[in-house]
Amino acid sequence: MCYYASVHNTLQLLASVQTDKEIFASGNTLDSLDFARYSDDGNRESDERVAVLEFELRKAKETIQALRANLTQAAECEIPSQERKNYKSSPENQEPIRPLEKRALNFLVNEYLLKNEYKLASITFSDENDDQDFELWDDVGLNIPKPPDLLQLYRNCGNILPLHRDTVDVAVNVDPNDLPGDYFTQEPVQQTEAIQQQEEVVQELEYQIGLLNSEKQSLAEQIKKLQSDIQALQRNVSSEPTSAVKSTQSKEDTPCGKPPLDNGQYLDIRGVTETDSSSDANTTKTSNTTTTATTDCTERTTTATQPHAKLKSQSQQGKSSVQFDQPNRKLSPAFHQALLSFCRMSTDSRLGSEVSRIADSEQSVMLMLGRCLPHIVPNVLLAKREELIPLILCTACLHPEPKERDQLLHILFNLIKRPDDEQRQMILTGCVAFARHVGPTRVEAELLPQCWEQINHKYPERRLLVAEACGALAPYLPKEIRSSLVLSMLQQMLAEDKADMVREAVVKSLAIIMGYIDDPDKYSQGFELMLLSLGDPSERVVSATHQVFIPAFAAWCTELGNLQSQLIPSLLTRIEKLLKVKISTYTHTNLLVKMLPLVYLPQLIEIVGRINVTSSTCVHEFSRFFWRLCRTFGKIFTNTKVKPQFQEILRLSEENVDASAGNGILTKATVPIYATGVLTCYNQEEDRKLLVGFLEDVMTTLSLSHAPLDSLKASFVELGANPAFHELLLTVLWYGVVHTSALVRCTAARMFELLVKGVNETLVAQRVVPALITLSSDPEISVRISTIPAFGTIMETVTQKELLERVKMQLASFLEDPQYQDQHSLHMEIIKTFGRVGPNAEPRFRDEFVLPHLHKLALCNNQQTVESKRIDIATQLFEAYSALSCCFISEELMVNHFLPGLRCLRTDMEQLSPEHEVILSSMIKECEIKVENKGIGEAQGSISIAASLVGEDATTKFLSKMGQLTTSGAMLANVFQRKK
């Protein structure tokens, strides 16, 4: 490499010396300038100039001698082929790398990385070698020929011997006749011979340059002709009917053979400078003439066909026939060229070639951008690459070569390794703009392949870009492709992609496809995609399905006319099947909720009747479904279609309200769904009256029929969750409070228990407690007993002292009034309420009221003569004591009330239920130990029943008999819990 570089440098230096020779020989040299006009001492200045030239000549000779030495050394350093093989087989014998070799290898490595799409590696490599310009080979070494690329070098494996180059020894000098006087008359004759040899070399080089210029001109003409043919074909293929007339006019108006507008020509700064050869001058003159004639012809054509474009054509004419003022000087061309050579320009490299040429048409700009952008993109920071999107898209839209367009779109989709949301939006915006500009055919042929290539990319951000692009491009694709290829792509990604965010974007794009698809045969595929997306494990995917995909699919079904005949029946059939096998129907129910609007089917009401009324989730979802249904179709539809259907099924009328026989449908989920889903969708006064009347009728009918109250309780729970309905529910309950039937008054008393927890204390004090006090003095004992659970709930939830005292006094009257002494049902209800609310009630109420009265009730039960009543009270006391044992109990209460009550209860259980007696004995034993150690409530704060059973001899017997106990599982579970 050094050898060839030295030869090349020598030839350049010889050419420079030849130029100096011509300058000296010319009459218009620096020496010949008439400096005497400006100086009184012209001869002295001339002598000084001669001295300067003499010095420069000596330096040139020294340089030539140094180059000769280098050439000799390079020739001596040539390694024979056998030695080269030895170097290859023995790496340790290689000499250290030279700087020039390092720069050349770096350039070749970077070139290999770029050619093989290792762009990030190329960027990193360039950053690590920031002292080298990898865009310019001349940066390696001036005028050093570029070797083959790495692939070619690898294939050749160093077997190609260096080409033989003929070399001659030359010398430089000046013609003595070119200088005044006889200053150089003493130079030897060898200088003249060396100059002659130099002239021969220069002439040979000039001859080769002339041949290359001729070949270049011929190739340029062929390129122009081919581009003209391509453009003519493109116009014939893509032109509209109206463009045919314009094309005819254009041909008629251009008899002079005007080249096409996008002819790919350039204004090359390398052709502006003057040359010595007459052939170059003739070529330039011919080119200028042709350009002028072409411009004139273009102007005439444009003016004839498009008058409004006259100004533009004149501007183009002025650009192509620019004239510059020439200085009124008599400088020789060689001297002029020598002066201009001091302008440092690089036109031999790729980038220098692009910079030196200025595009003179739109197509030339596109061609230039197509060549430059692949080199620009890898060198732009990742965070700023979106700034290149407009350039890439514009070039991809207008570039005439399909291969180049494909490369540019590939760059667009691979512009950023992991694009964030904003960057993806920018790319998608560009894709849509591209699609609008080029039409569906090119979108299918050019953009979709880019999406398909990245459908399985390792980065989820890139797959997310593909999923989003499928939706964004859907409006601009041919309908056949939209309903086949794109739909299949999205289906594959929905089924196989592991990233939640990608599948979410797929669902949204599918919704867009559903908005444009018009092939009825795709209905079944769309239905399966809907079910697949609903069954996705990701909540965000399911949410997107409900929000976007289902409404779009339902709208398409409505257009097809199969919403009623296929979609809704299919969903209802699936729900019925799931109900039969007792599987949750939440997903499908929610699907019906989202699929609005739809046609109303009495079949839905029948399904509602089969729902378990105790399933609060299903009741809530169906209520929301009917609420949205009525709100969607309006009040007229609700009053004329929905309400009559429910009323016919419920069969509520004045005739059967007081009937003794119950109505089975009133115990189903139909009641709460109708009340909360239909009657609450409109909040006017008449609507509220209708809801109040319905709930009053249901309460009355269920009470008189002695039917379960689950449906009424579900209605109160659903409505009570909204404070806006509290006043309305209190109105319904007051209707029950003043009802003539004791059965209805009992129901009203029990409904207060459900309402107390959600109502604010003001309403409790003003509306609830007065109603309960009224019922607590009811003539019927059953009504008074029904108020006890509500009073207990107030003690558990309310904090107002005055209110709590009122409730406490009422409960005390139930326990201490002699008229209730033998009321077995009342005692059962009080004990049950104490066990339920005692652990959560105010400690003072528990210590001063609950525990002492439980002790009294346990003591009284020892004297009960009716065995059935005695076992009932004992069992209820056992559950109450089990629940209260988790609370902190002081030593005094433990000794005075808790332990005595447990002993009384054990006395009953010894005779009635030995299984319970085992647990009670353990409880009593542990309590006695705590009392003896004076550690009750101080060490642990509670009594652990489970710990007392460990190690006991009765453990096995207790566990074996546990299944025989009549005590509820929930209360037994409390026995083994420690209050945290």
PDB file of N, CA and C in Angstrom, residues 816-851:
ATOM      1  N   GLU A 816     -85.113  -7.163  81.427  1.00  0.00           N
ATOM      2  CA  GLU A 816     -85.470  -7.003  82.838  1.00  0.00           C
ATOM      3  C   GLU A 816     -86.982  -6.906  83.092  1.00  0.00           C
ATOM      4  N   ASP A 817     -87.742  -6.610  82.049  1.00  0.00           N
ATOM      5  CA  ASP A 817     -89.200  -6.498  82.222  1.00  0.00           C
ATOM      6  C   ASP A 817     -89.773  -7.893  82.504  1.00  0.00           C
ATOM      7  N   PRO A 818     -90.560  -8.026  83.570  1.00  0.00           N
ATOM      8  CA  PRO A 818     -91.113  -9.359  83.910  1.00  0.00           C
ATOM      9  C   PRO A 818     -91.963  -9.968  82.821  1.00  0.00           C
ATOM     10  N   GLN A 819     -92.551  -9.136  81.967  1.00  0.00           N
ATOM     11  CA  GLN A 819     -93.410  -9.705  80.924  1.00  0.00           C
ATOM     12  C   GLN A 819     -92.638 -10.532  79.911  1.00  0.00           C
ATOM     13  N   TYR A 820     -91.307 -10.329  79.831  1.00  0.00           N
ATOM     14  CA  TYR A 820     -90.485 -11.085  78.882  1.00  0.00           C
ATOM     15  C   TYR A 820     -89.729 -12.227  79.558  1.00  0.00           C
ATOM     16  N   GLN A 821     -90.084 -12.527  80.808  1.00  0.00           N
ATOM     17  CA  GLN A 821     -89.317 -13.507  81.566  1.00  0.00           C
ATOM     18  C   GLN A 821     -89.370 -14.896  80.923  1.00  0.00           C
ATOM     19  N   ASP A 822     -90.484 -15.236  80.356  1.00  0.00           N
ATOM     20  CA  ASP A 822     -90.637 -16.565  79.756  1.00  0.00           C
ATOM     21  C   ASP A 822     -90.645 -16.529  78.225  1.00  0.00           C
ATOM     22  N   GLN A 823     -90.155 -15.442  77.649  1.00  0.00           N
ATOM     23  CA  GLN A 823     -90.145 -15.323  76.188  1.00  0.00           C
ATOM     24  C   GLN A 823     -88.875 -15.979  75.616  1.00  0.00           C
ATOM     25  N   HIS A 824     -89.057 -17.247  75.284  1.00  0.00           N
ATOM     26  CA  HIS A 824     -87.909 -18.016  74.787  1.00  0.00           C
ATOM     27  C   HIS A 824     -87.335 -17.418  73.494  1.00  0.00           C
ATOM     28  N   SER A 825     -88.194 -17.040  72.538  1.00  0.00           N
ATOM     29  CA  SER A 825     -87.714 -16.476  71.264  1.00  0.00           C
ATOM     30  C   SER A 825     -86.972 -15.165  71.472  1.00  0.00           C
ATOM     31  N   LEU A 826     -87.457 -14.359  72.409  1.00  0.00           N
ATOM     32  CA  LEU A 826     -86.787 -13.084  72.665  1.00  0.00           C
ATOM     33  C   LEU A 826     -85.390 -13.323  73.232  1.00  0.00           C
ATOM     34  N   HIS A 827     -85.295 -14.269  74.187  1.00  0.00           N
ATOM     35  CA  HIS A 827     -83.974 -14.559  74.755  1.00  0.00           C
ATOM     36  C   HIS A 827     -83.020 -15.130  73.697  1.00  0.00           C
ATOM     37  N   MET A 828     -83.521 -15.972  72.862  1.00  0.00           N
ATOM     38  CA  MET A 828     -82.681 -16.520  71.782  1.00  0.00           C
ATOM     39  C   MET A 828     -82.152 -15.396  70.879  1.00  0.00           C
ATOM     40  N   GLU A 829     -83.020 -14.444  70.524  1.00  0.00           N
ATOM     41  CA  GLU A 829     -82.615 -13.353  69.632  1.00  0.00           C
ATOM     42  C   GLU A 829     -81.597 -12.434  70.304  1.00  0.00           C
ATOM     43  N   ILE A 830     -81.788 -12.180  71.625  1.00  0.00           N
ATOM     44  CA  ILE A 830     -80.843 -11.310  72.332  1.00  0.00           C
ATOM     45  C   ILE A 830     -79.477 -11.967  72.445  1.00  0.00           C
ATOM     46  N   ILE A 831     -79.450 -13.257  72.823  1.00  0.00           N
ATOM     47  CA  ILE A 831     -78.157 -13.950  72.938  1.00  0.00           C
ATOM     48  C   ILE A 831     -77.451 -13.982  71.586  1.00  0.00           C
ATOM     49  N   LYS A 832     -78.194 -14.277  70.539  1.00  0.00           N
ATOM     50  CA  LYS A 832     -77.601 -14.292  69.189  1.00  0.00           C
ATOM     51  C   LYS A 832     -77.050 -12.922  68.802  1.00  0.00           C
ATOM     52  N   THR A 833     -77.780 -11.878  69.133  1.00  0.00           N
ATOM     53  CA  THR A 833     -77.321 -10.518  68.816  1.00  0.00           C
ATOM     54  C   THR A 833     -76.086 -10.161  69.629  1.00  0.00           C
ATOM     55  N   PHE A 834     -76.057 -10.547  70.919  1.00  0.00           N
ATOM     56  CA  PHE A 834     -74.883 -10.265  71.749  1.00  0.00           C
ATOM     57  C   PHE A 834     -73.636 -10.952  71.182  1.00  0.00           C
ATOM     58  N   GLY A 835     -73.797 -12.192  70.751  1.00  0.00           N
ATOM     59  CA  GLY A 835     -72.642 -12.887  70.172  1.00  0.00           C
ATOM     60  C   GLY A 835     -72.150 -12.253  68.875  1.00  0.00           C
ATOM     61  N   ARG A 836     -73.095 -11.661  68.116  1.00  0.00           N
ATOM     62  CA  ARG A 836     -72.703 -11.052  66.838  1.00  0.00           C
ATOM     63  C   ARG A 836     -72.050  -9.679  67.009  1.00  0.00           C
ATOM     64  N   VAL A 837     -72.615  -8.848  67.881  1.00  0.00           N
ATOM     65  CA  VAL A 837     -72.123  -7.469  67.974  1.00  0.00           C
ATOM     66  C   VAL A 837     -71.199  -7.257  69.157  1.00  0.00           C
ATOM     67  N   GLY A 838     -71.153  -8.193  70.096  1.00  0.00           N
ATOM     68  CA  GLY A 838     -70.343  -8.005  71.291  1.00  0.00           C
ATOM     69  C   GLY A 838     -68.876  -7.734  71.023  1.00  0.00           C
ATOM     70  N   PRO A 839     -68.192  -8.525  70.165  1.00  0.00           N
ATOM     71  CA  PRO A 839     -66.766  -8.278  69.932  1.00  0.00           C
ATOM     72  C   PRO A 839     -66.470  -6.911  69.306  1.00  0.00           C
ATOM     73  N   ASN A 840     -67.422  -6.324  68.592  1.00  0.00           N
ATOM     74  CA  ASN A 840     -67.172  -5.051  67.914  1.00  0.00           C
ATOM     75  C   ASN A 840     -67.824  -3.852  68.601  1.00  0.00           C
ATOM     76  N   ALA A 841     -68.630  -4.110  69.617  1.00  0.00           N
ATOM     77  CA  ALA A 841     -69.326  -3.025  70.283  1.00  0.00           C
ATOM     78  C   ALA A 841     -68.389  -2.260  71.206  1.00  0.00           C
ATOM     79  N   GLU A 842     -68.884  -1.160  71.753  1.00  0.00           N
ATOM     80  CA  GLU A 842     -68.109  -0.364  72.681  1.00  0.00           C
ATOM     81  C   GLU A 842     -67.736  -1.205  73.910  1.00  0.00           C
ATOM     82  N   PRO A 843     -66.469  -1.196  74.350  1.00  0.00           N
ATOM     83  CA  PRO A 843     -66.053  -2.050  75.479  1.00  0.00           C
ATOM     84  C   PRO A 843     -66.904  -1.838  76.730  1.00  0.00           C
ATOM     85  N   ARG A 844     -67.283  -0.611  77.001  1.00  0.00           N
ATOM     86  CA  ARG A 844     -68.087  -0.339  78.196  1.00  0.00           C
ATOM     87  C   ARG A 844     -69.447  -1.037  78.105  1.00  0.00           C
ATOM     88  N   PHE A 845     -70.034  -0.996  76.926  1.00  0.00           N
ATOM     89  CA  PHE A 845     -71.321  -1.680  76.727  1.00  0.00           C
ATOM     90  C   PHE A 845     -71.155  -3.185  76.893  1.00  0.00           C
ATOM     91  N   ARG A 846     -70.062  -3.723  76.427  1.00  0.00           N
ATOM     92  CA  ARG A 846     -69.814  -5.162  76.549  1.00  0.00           C
ATOM     93  C   ARG A 846     -69.586  -5.557  78.019  1.00  0.00           C
ATOM     94  N   ASP A 847     -68.782  -4.758  78.724  1.00  0.00           N
ATOM     95  CA  ASP A 847     -68.434  -5.114  80.096  1.00  0.00           C
ATOM     96  C   ASP A 847     -69.592  -4.908  81.059  1.00  0.00           C
ATOM     97  N   GLU A 848     -70.330  -3.808  80.896  1.00  0.00           N
ATOM     98  CA  GLU A 848     -71.365  -3.448  81.862  1.00  0.00           C
ATOM     99  C   GLU A 848     -72.748  -4.018  81.526  1.00  0.00           C
ATOM    100  N   PHE A 849     -72.894  -4.436  80.279  1.00  0.00           N
ATOM    101  CA  PHE A 849     -74.240  -4.873  79.883  1.00  0.00           C
ATOM    102  C   PHE A 849     -74.269  -6.298  79.338  1.00  0.00           C
ATOM    103  N   VAL A 850     -73.406  -6.588  78.397  1.00  0.00           N
ATOM    104  CA  VAL A 850     -73.487  -7.876  77.707  1.00  0.00           C
ATOM    105  C   VAL A 850     -73.090  -9.021  78.624  1.00  0.00           C
ATOM    106  N   LEU A 851     -71.868  -8.953  79.197  1.00  0.00           N
ATOM    107  CA  LEU A 851     -71.379 -10.066  80.018  1.00  0.00           C
ATOM    108  C   LEU A 851     -72.247 -10.331  81.253  1.00  0.00           C
TER     109      LEU A 851
END
